[in-house]
């Protein structure tokens, strides 16, 4: 079945008792046992819960994995995955990574003796150079946020496999509609489902999908033991969002490519980072390993003084953190999403005070261009008058 159909039909045939097309929300935390030694398959909702189970099965199928796990946030999902590792273990992590993941590794995991190196995961020499006997896994974000660096998943996963390491891919930005890392050799996929999967800036959630029996069994133990699981109401809300994922991603891509092309030739803009643009260094790999582009991209203004007034003059586009929702949001990574990343690393990847990140929504493209255009014009005028 095509992924569009699978998405639209999540949970629609799972309740034979009533035929409900929208799967019910089961709030129960405890489940009656028919008799000693028997179970309906549900005992206690931290371990398994009916509404969450529908979501988890759908996630596993969409990502071509064996098992799905729904968590209370993307960070909870990452923490659950990191619990696979022990004192002395080392991870190789994408250089331009999500600030929260960096904070979790450096502030929390380091206390347990789990260390990380931040490298360009598309650079095979760099991977080789940072590999130690204790290196257990490689954690890849592709594209990265905000600089949209692309890693060749197949190449990196094959390298990791030869070394006996796990490959973990954060697939938040592209979603299984556009990119399925397990099909390219990854062992674990993680999502901040708060973003595109939920899609409406109204549910905080994370997903893990594992490939292979042993890894799936181990993750089930961690998921249940840590207990950062997603509640039934939020599981339902996430499934409701996922039903329209295919349509939303098509519009996100269309709008983001149009805006990137418009900004590329704007005289006040120095550079645009969008993998759909032919000059982008990851353009070919991204085309090969995914079936389209996300709605996220970044651009660097020529003059840092334009940033503050641009954000102030926006009317339709919101100045806000987060990404992946139907509403367009503009973020200033250096002071918002990436504030936890040390200046040295930020500078190395290029997150500076002239960089803005766009999470392009599904509004009409003409309205988005008009709003950003008037904000840039107003900013330039203020600078000229100052
Ligand atoms: C937002 C985000 C996370 C964290 O997810 P939360 O749902 O906010 O906890 C992890 N990775 C990426 C790429 C993200 O964008």
CSV table of C-alpha atoms and ligand atoms in Angstrom, one decimal:
chain,number,residue,atom,x,y,z
A,1,UNK,CA,0.0,0.0,0.0
A,2,UNK,CA,1.3,3.5,-0.7
A,3,UNK,CA,2.3,5.6,2.3
A,4,UNK,CA,-0.4,8.2,1.7
A,5,UNK,CA,-3.1,5.6,2.1
A,6,UNK,CA,-1.5,4.1,5.2
A,7,UNK,CA,-1.2,7.5,6.8
A,8,UNK,CA,-4.8,8.5,6.0
A,9,UNK,CA,-6.1,5.2,7.5
A,10,UNK,CA,-4.1,5.1,10.7
A,11,UNK,CA,-6.3,3.4,13.3
A,12,UNK,CA,-9.4,3.4,11.0
A,13,UNK,CA,-9.9,-0.4,11.0
A,14,UNK,CA,-8.7,-1.3,14.5
A,15,UNK,CA,-11.9,-1.3,16.5
A,16,UNK,CA,-14.1,-4.1,15.1
A,17,UNK,CA,-16.5,-3.9,18.1
A,18,UNK,CA,-17.9,-0.6,17.0
A,19,UNK,CA,-16.4,0.0,13.6
A,20,UNK,CA,-15.2,3.4,14.8
A,21,UNK,CA,-13.2,5.1,12.0
A,22,UNK,CA,-11.4,7.3,14.5
A,23,UNK,CA,-9.7,5.0,17.0
A,24,UNK,CA,-11.1,5.5,20.6
A,25,UNK,CA,-9.0,7.1,23.4
A,26,UNK,CA,-8.6,4.5,26.1
A,27,UNK,CA,-7.8,6.3,29.4
A,28,UNK,CA,-7.6,3.1,31.5
A,29,UNK,CA,-4.3,2.5,33.2
A,30,UNK,CA,-5.3,-1.0,34.5
A,31,UNK,CA,-6.8,-3.9,32.6
A,32,UNK,CA,-8.8,-6.8,34.0
A,33,UNK,CA,-7.2,-10.3,33.7
A,34,UNK,CA,-9.7,-13.0,32.5
A,35,UNK,CA,-8.1,-15.4,34.9
A,36,UNK,CA,-4.8,-16.4,36.5
A,37,UNK,CA,-2.1,-16.5,33.9
A,38,UNK,CA,-4.2,-14.8,31.2
A,39,UNK,CA,-4.1,-11.3,29.9
A,40,UNK,CA,-6.0,-9.4,27.2
A,41,UNK,CA,-2.5,-8.2,26.0
A,42,UNK,CA,-2.9,-5.2,28.3
A,43,UNK,CA,-1.9,-5.2,31.9
A,44,UNK,CA,-0.8,-1.7,33.0
A,45,UNK,CA,-0.7,1.3,30.6
A,46,UNK,CA,3.0,2.2,31.1
A,47,UNK,CA,3.9,-1.1,29.5
A,48,UNK,CA,1.2,-1.1,26.8
A,49,UNK,CA,-1.9,1.0,26.3
A,50,UNK,CA,-4.5,0.5,23.5
A,51,UNK,CA,-4.5,4.0,21.9
A,52,UNK,CA,-0.7,4.3,22.1
A,53,UNK,CA,-0.3,0.8,20.7
A,54,UNK,CA,-2.1,1.8,17.4
A,55,UNK,CA,0.2,4.7,17.0
A,56,UNK,CA,3.3,2.6,17.8
A,57,UNK,CA,2.4,0.0,15.2
A,58,UNK,CA,1.7,2.7,12.6
A,59,UNK,CA,5.1,4.3,13.4
A,60,UNK,CA,7.0,1.0,13.0
A,61,UNK,CA,5.3,0.3,9.7
A,62,UNK,CA,5.8,3.8,8.3
A,63,UNK,CA,9.5,3.7,9.1
A,64,UNK,CA,10.0,0.1,7.8
A,65,UNK,CA,11.0,-1.0,11.3
A,66,UNK,CA,10.0,-3.8,13.6
A,67,UNK,CA,8.7,-1.9,16.7
A,68,UNK,CA,7.6,1.6,17.6
A,69,UNK,CA,7.6,3.3,20.9
A,70,UNK,CA,5.8,6.5,21.7
A,71,UNK,CA,7.4,8.8,24.2
A,72,UNK,CA,6.3,12.0,26.0
A,73,UNK,CA,8.6,14.2,23.9
A,74,UNK,CA,11.4,13.9,21.4
A,75,UNK,CA,13.9,14.4,24.3
A,76,UNK,CA,12.3,11.6,26.2
A,77,UNK,CA,12.7,9.4,23.2
A,78,UNK,CA,16.4,10.4,23.0
A,79,UNK,CA,16.9,9.8,26.7
A,80,UNK,CA,15.3,6.3,26.3
A,81,UNK,CA,17.7,5.5,23.4
A,82,UNK,CA,20.7,6.8,25.3
A,83,UNK,CA,19.9,4.4,28.1
A,84,UNK,CA,21.2,1.7,25.8
A,85,UNK,CA,24.7,2.9,26.6
A,86,UNK,CA,26.9,2.4,29.7
A,87,UNK,CA,29.8,4.0,31.4
A,88,UNK,CA,32.8,4.3,29.0
A,89,UNK,CA,30.7,4.2,25.9
A,90,UNK,CA,31.2,6.9,23.3
A,91,UNK,CA,28.9,8.3,20.6
A,92,UNK,CA,29.7,10.1,17.3
A,93,UNK,CA,27.1,12.8,16.7
A,94,UNK,CA,26.3,15.1,13.8
A,95,UNK,CA,28.1,18.5,14.3
A,96,UNK,CA,25.2,20.8,13.6
A,97,UNK,CA,22.7,19.1,15.9
A,98,UNK,CA,19.6,20.0,17.8
A,99,UNK,CA,20.5,22.1,20.9
A,100,UNK,CA,18.5,19.9,23.3
A,101,UNK,CA,20.3,16.8,22.2
A,102,UNK,CA,23.6,18.5,22.8
A,103,UNK,CA,22.4,19.6,26.3
A,104,UNK,CA,21.2,16.0,27.1
A,105,UNK,CA,24.5,14.5,26.1
A,106,UNK,CA,26.8,17.1,27.7
A,107,UNK,CA,24.8,17.9,30.9
A,108,UNK,CA,23.2,14.5,31.7
A,109,UNK,CA,24.8,11.6,29.8
A,110,UNK,CA,28.3,12.8,30.7
A,111,UNK,CA,27.4,12.2,34.4
A,112,UNK,CA,27.0,8.5,33.5
A,113,UNK,CA,30.3,8.4,31.7
A,114,UNK,CA,28.8,8.4,28.2
A,115,UNK,CA,30.7,10.8,26.0
A,116,UNK,CA,30.2,12.2,22.5
A,117,UNK,CA,32.2,13.7,19.7
A,118,UNK,CA,30.6,16.2,17.3
A,119,UNK,CA,31.7,15.7,13.7
A,120,UNK,CA,30.5,16.2,10.2
A,121,UNK,CA,28.9,12.7,9.7
A,122,UNK,CA,29.2,13.0,6.0
A,123,UNK,CA,33.0,13.2,6.2
A,124,UNK,CA,34.3,9.6,6.3
A,125,UNK,CA,37.8,10.6,7.3
A,126,UNK,CA,36.4,12.6,10.3
A,127,UNK,CA,34.3,9.5,11.3
A,128,UNK,CA,37.3,7.3,11.1
A,129,UNK,CA,39.4,9.8,13.1
A,130,UNK,CA,36.9,10.1,16.0
A,131,UNK,CA,36.2,6.4,16.2
A,132,UNK,CA,37.6,4.8,19.4
A,133,UNK,CA,37.3,1.3,20.8
A,134,UNK,CA,34.5,2.6,23.1
A,135,UNK,CA,32.5,4.1,20.2
A,136,UNK,CA,29.1,2.3,20.2
A,137,UNK,CA,26.9,4.3,17.9
A,138,UNK,CA,26.6,7.1,15.4
A,139,UNK,CA,23.7,9.6,15.8
A,140,UNK,CA,22.9,11.4,12.5
A,141,UNK,CA,20.6,14.3,11.8
A,142,UNK,CA,20.0,14.8,8.1
A,143,UNK,CA,19.2,17.5,7.1
A,144,UNK,CA,20.6,19.2,10.2
A,145,UNK,CA,18.9,22.2,11.6
A,146,UNK,CA,19.5,25.1,11.0
A,147,UNK,CA,22.3,24.7,8.3
A,148,UNK,CA,20.7,21.8,6.4
A,149,UNK,CA,23.8,19.7,6.2
A,150,UNK,CA,23.2,16.4,4.5
A,151,UNK,CA,24.7,13.0,5.5
A,152,UNK,CA,24.7,10.1,3.2
A,153,UNK,CA,22.8,7.6,5.5
A,154,UNK,CA,23.6,4.5,3.5
A,155,UNK,CA,27.3,5.2,3.5
A,156,UNK,CA,27.5,6.2,7.2
A,157,UNK,CA,25.3,3.2,8.2
A,158,UNK,CA,27.5,0.7,6.2
A,159,UNK,CA,30.6,2.2,7.9
A,160,UNK,CA,29.0,1.9,11.4
A,161,UNK,CA,27.9,-1.7,10.7
A,162,UNK,CA,31.5,-2.7,9.7
A,163,UNK,CA,32.6,-1.3,13.1
A,164,UNK,CA,29.9,-3.1,15.0
A,165,UNK,CA,28.2,0.2,15.9
A,166,UNK,CA,24.5,1.2,15.9
A,167,UNK,CA,23.3,3.8,13.5
A,168,UNK,CA,20.6,6.1,14.9
A,169,UNK,CA,18.9,8.7,12.7
A,170,UNK,CA,16.9,11.7,13.9
A,171,UNK,CA,14.3,11.8,11.1
A,172,UNK,CA,12.3,14.7,12.5
A,173,UNK,CA,12.8,17.1,9.6
A,174,UNK,CA,11.9,14.8,6.7
A,175,UNK,CA,9.5,12.3,8.3
A,176,UNK,CA,8.9,8.8,6.8
A,177,UNK,CA,6.9,10.3,4.1
A,178,UNK,CA,10.1,11.7,2.5
A,179,UNK,CA,12.9,9.6,4.0
A,180,UNK,CA,13.1,6.1,5.6
A,181,UNK,CA,16.5,5.7,7.2
A,182,UNK,CA,16.0,2.0,8.2
A,183,UNK,CA,15.6,1.2,4.5
A,184,UNK,CA,19.1,2.8,4.1
A,185,UNK,CA,20.7,0.7,6.9
A,186,UNK,CA,19.9,2.5,10.1
A,187,UNK,CA,19.0,0.5,13.3
A,188,UNK,CA,17.0,3.1,15.2
A,189,UNK,CA,14.9,6.1,14.0
A,190,UNK,CA,13.9,8.8,16.4
A,191,UNK,CA,11.4,11.6,15.9
A,192,UNK,CA,10.4,14.7,17.7
A,193,UNK,CA,6.8,14.0,16.7
A,194,UNK,CA,6.0,17.5,18.1
A,195,UNK,CA,7.1,18.8,14.7
A,196,UNK,CA,5.9,17.5,11.3
A,197,UNK,CA,4.2,14.3,12.5
A,198,UNK,CA,1.9,16.2,14.8
A,199,UNK,CA,2.0,19.1,12.5
A,200,UNK,CA,-0.1,21.6,14.3
A,201,UNK,CA,2.0,23.0,17.1
A,202,UNK,CA,-0.3,21.5,19.7
A,203,UNK,CA,1.1,18.2,20.8
A,204,UNK,CA,4.5,17.3,22.4
A,205,UNK,CA,5.6,13.8,21.5
A,206,UNK,CA,8.5,11.6,20.5
A,207,UNK,CA,8.7,8.3,18.6
A,208,UNK,CA,11.4,5.6,18.4
A,209,UNK,CA,11.4,2.9,15.8
A,210,UNK,CA,13.8,-0.1,16.0
A,211,UNK,CA,14.9,-2.7,13.6
A,212,UNK,CA,15.7,-6.2,14.7
A,213,UNK,CA,14.3,-8.5,17.4
A,214,UNK,CA,17.1,-8.1,20.1
A,215,UNK,CA,17.2,-4.3,19.8
A,216,UNK,CA,13.4,-4.0,19.8
A,217,UNK,CA,13.2,-6.2,23.0
A,218,UNK,CA,15.9,-4.2,24.7
A,219,UNK,CA,14.1,-0.9,23.8
A,220,UNK,CA,10.8,-2.2,25.1
A,221,UNK,CA,12.5,-2.8,28.5
A,222,UNK,CA,14.0,0.7,28.5
A,223,UNK,CA,10.7,2.3,27.4
A,224,UNK,CA,8.8,0.6,30.2
A,225,UNK,CA,11.5,1.0,32.8
A,226,UNK,CA,12.1,4.7,32.2
A,227,UNK,CA,8.4,5.4,31.7
A,228,UNK,CA,8.5,8.5,29.7
A,229,UNK,CA,5.6,7.2,27.6
A,230,UNK,CA,3.0,9.1,25.6
A,231,UNK,CA,-0.5,9.5,27.2
A,232,UNK,CA,-3.6,8.3,25.4
A,233,UNK,CA,-5.0,11.8,24.6
A,234,UNK,CA,-1.7,12.9,23.0
A,235,UNK,CA,-1.4,9.6,21.2
A,236,UNK,CA,-4.8,10.2,19.6
A,237,UNK,CA,-3.9,13.8,18.8
A,238,UNK,CA,-0.7,12.7,17.1
A,239,UNK,CA,-2.5,10.1,15.0
A,240,UNK,CA,-5.0,12.7,14.0
A,241,UNK,CA,-2.2,14.9,12.8
A,242,UNK,CA,-0.4,12.1,11.0
A,243,UNK,CA,-3.4,11.4,8.8
A,244,UNK,CA,-2.7,14.5,6.7
A,245,UNK,CA,1.1,14.3,6.8
A,246,UNK,CA,1.5,13.6,3.0
A,247,UNK,CA,-0.6,16.6,2.0
A,248,UNK,CA,1.1,18.9,4.5
A,249,UNK,CA,4.6,17.9,3.4
A,250,UNK,CA,3.9,18.5,-0.2
A,251,UNK,CA,2.8,22.1,0.6
A,252,UNK,CA,5.7,22.7,3.1
A,253,UNK,CA,8.1,21.7,0.3
A,254,UNK,CA,6.5,23.7,-2.4
A,255,UNK,CA,6.4,26.9,-0.2
A,256,UNK,CA,9.9,26.4,1.2
A,257,UNK,CA,11.5,26.0,-2.3
A,258,UNK,CA,9.7,29.1,-3.6
A,259,UNK,CA,10.8,31.2,-0.6
A,260,UNK,CA,14.4,29.9,-0.9
A,261,UNK,CA,14.5,30.8,-4.6
A,262,UNK,CA,13.0,34.3,-3.8
A,263,UNK,CA,15.5,34.9,-1.0
A,264,UNK,CA,18.5,33.6,-3.1
A,265,UNK,CA,18.2,36.6,-5.4
A,266,UNK,CA,17.2,39.2,-2.7
A,267,UNK,CA,19.9,41.9,-2.5
A,268,UNK,CA,19.8,42.0,1.3
A,269,UNK,CA,20.5,38.3,1.7
A,270,UNK,CA,24.0,36.8,1.6
A,271,UNK,CA,23.3,33.1,1.5
A,272,UNK,CA,20.4,30.6,1.5
A,273,UNK,CA,20.8,27.1,2.9
A,274,UNK,CA,18.2,24.8,1.2
A,275,UNK,CA,19.1,21.4,-0.2
A,276,UNK,CA,16.7,21.8,-3.1
A,277,UNK,CA,19.0,24.6,-4.5
A,278,UNK,CA,21.4,23.1,-7.0
A,279,UNK,CA,24.5,24.8,-5.4
A,280,UNK,CA,23.8,23.2,-2.0
A,281,UNK,CA,26.6,20.7,-1.2
A,282,UNK,CA,24.1,18.0,-0.1
A,283,UNK,CA,21.8,18.5,-3.1
A,284,UNK,CA,22.6,15.2,-4.9
A,285,UNK,CA,22.7,13.0,-1.8
A,286,UNK,CA,19.4,14.5,-0.5
A,287,UNK,CA,17.8,13.8,-3.9
A,288,UNK,CA,19.0,10.2,-3.9
A,289,UNK,CA,18.0,9.2,-0.3
A,290,UNK,CA,14.8,11.1,0.1
A,291,UNK,CA,11.7,11.7,-2.1
A,292,UNK,CA,11.5,15.4,-1.4
A,293,UNK,CA,12.4,18.4,0.8
A,294,UNK,CA,11.3,19.5,4.2
A,295,UNK,CA,9.8,23.0,4.9
A,296,UNK,CA,12.9,24.1,6.9
A,297,UNK,CA,15.7,26.2,5.6
A,298,UNK,CA,17.9,29.0,6.7
A,299,UNK,CA,19.3,32.2,5.3
A,300,UNK,CA,22.0,34.6,6.3
A,301,UNK,CA,21.4,38.4,6.0
A,302,UNK,CA,24.2,40.6,4.8
A,303,UNK,CA,23.8,43.0,7.7
A,304,UNK,CA,23.3,41.8,11.3
A,305,UNK,CA,21.4,45.0,12.1
A,306,UNK,CA,18.5,43.9,9.9
A,307,UNK,CA,17.7,40.9,12.0
A,308,UNK,CA,15.9,42.6,15.0
A,309,UNK,CA,13.7,44.9,12.9
A,310,UNK,CA,12.8,42.0,10.5
A,311,UNK,CA,11.5,39.9,13.4
A,312,UNK,CA,9.6,43.0,14.8
A,313,UNK,CA,7.9,43.8,11.5
A,314,UNK,CA,6.6,40.4,10.6
A,315,UNK,CA,2.8,40.3,10.6
A,316,UNK,CA,1.7,36.8,9.3
A,317,UNK,CA,4.9,34.8,10.0
A,318,UNK,CA,5.4,34.3,13.7
A,319,UNK,CA,8.7,35.0,15.5
A,320,UNK,CA,8.8,31.7,17.5
A,321,UNK,CA,10.8,28.6,18.2
A,322,UNK,CA,9.8,25.1,17.1
A,323,UNK,CA,9.2,23.9,13.6
A,324,UNK,CA,7.1,21.6,11.5
A,325,UNK,CA,3.6,23.1,12.1
A,326,UNK,CA,1.1,24.4,9.6
A,327,UNK,CA,1.9,28.0,10.7
A,328,UNK,CA,5.1,29.6,9.4
A,329,UNK,CA,7.6,30.4,12.1
A,330,UNK,CA,10.9,32.4,11.9
A,331,UNK,CA,13.6,31.6,14.5
A,332,UNK,CA,16.9,33.3,15.4
A,333,UNK,CA,19.0,30.2,16.2
A,334,UNK,CA,22.0,31.9,17.8
A,335,UNK,CA,19.8,33.2,20.6
A,336,UNK,CA,17.0,30.7,20.7
A,337,UNK,CA,17.3,27.0,19.6
A,338,UNK,CA,21.1,26.9,19.7
A,339,UNK,CA,21.8,29.0,22.8
A,340,UNK,CA,23.0,25.9,24.6
A,341,UNK,CA,25.6,25.1,22.1
A,342,UNK,CA,29.0,26.7,22.8
A,343,UNK,CA,30.0,29.6,20.7
A,344,UNK,CA,33.0,27.7,19.4
A,345,UNK,CA,30.9,24.9,17.9
A,346,UNK,CA,28.3,27.4,16.7
A,347,UNK,CA,30.9,29.3,14.8
A,348,UNK,CA,32.4,26.2,13.3
A,349,UNK,CA,29.0,25.2,11.8
A,350,UNK,CA,28.1,28.8,10.9
A,351,UNK,CA,25.2,29.6,13.3
A,352,UNK,CA,26.0,33.3,13.6
A,353,UNK,CA,24.1,36.5,14.4
A,354,UNK,CA,23.0,37.0,10.8
A,355,UNK,CA,21.4,33.6,10.4
A,356,UNK,CA,17.6,33.1,10.5
A,357,UNK,CA,15.8,29.8,10.2
A,358,UNK,CA,12.4,29.5,8.5
A,359,UNK,CA,9.9,26.8,9.3
A,360,UNK,CA,7.6,27.4,6.3
A,361,UNK,CA,4.0,26.6,6.9
A,362,UNK,CA,1.2,25.8,4.5
A,363,UNK,CA,-0.2,29.3,4.0
A,364,UNK,CA,-0.4,30.7,0.5
A,365,UNK,CA,3.1,31.4,-0.9
A,366,UNK,CA,2.2,34.9,-2.1
A,367,UNK,CA,1.2,35.9,1.4
A,368,UNK,CA,4.5,34.5,2.8
A,369,UNK,CA,6.6,36.3,0.3
A,370,UNK,CA,4.7,39.5,0.8
A,371,UNK,CA,5.1,39.4,4.6
A,372,UNK,CA,8.8,38.6,4.6
A,373,UNK,CA,9.3,41.2,1.8
A,374,UNK,CA,7.7,44.0,3.7
A,375,UNK,CA,9.6,43.1,6.9
A,376,UNK,CA,12.9,43.2,5.1
A,377,UNK,CA,12.0,46.5,3.4
A,378,UNK,CA,11.0,48.0,6.7
A,379,UNK,CA,14.2,46.8,8.3
A,380,UNK,CA,16.4,48.3,5.6
A,381,UNK,CA,14.6,51.6,5.8
A,382,UNK,CA,15.1,51.8,9.6
A,383,UNK,CA,18.8,51.1,9.2
A,384,UNK,CA,19.1,53.8,6.5
A,385,UNK,CA,17.3,56.3,8.7
A,386,UNK,CA,19.4,55.5,11.8
B,1,LIG,C1,12.5,19.4,18.5
B,1,LIG,C2,13.6,18.4,18.2
B,1,LIG,C3,13.9,17.5,19.2
B,1,LIG,C4,13.4,17.4,20.6
B,1,LIG,O1,12.0,17.1,20.6
B,1,LIG,P1,10.9,17.6,21.6
B,1,LIG,O2,9.7,17.0,21.1
B,1,LIG,O3,11.0,19.1,21.6
B,1,LIG,O4,11.3,17.1,23.0
B,1,LIG,C5,14.9,16.5,18.8
B,1,LIG,N1,15.4,16.5,17.6
B,1,LIG,C6,15.1,17.5,16.6
B,1,LIG,C7,15.7,17.4,15.3
B,1,LIG,C8,14.1,18.4,16.9
B,1,LIG,O5,13.8,19.3,16.0
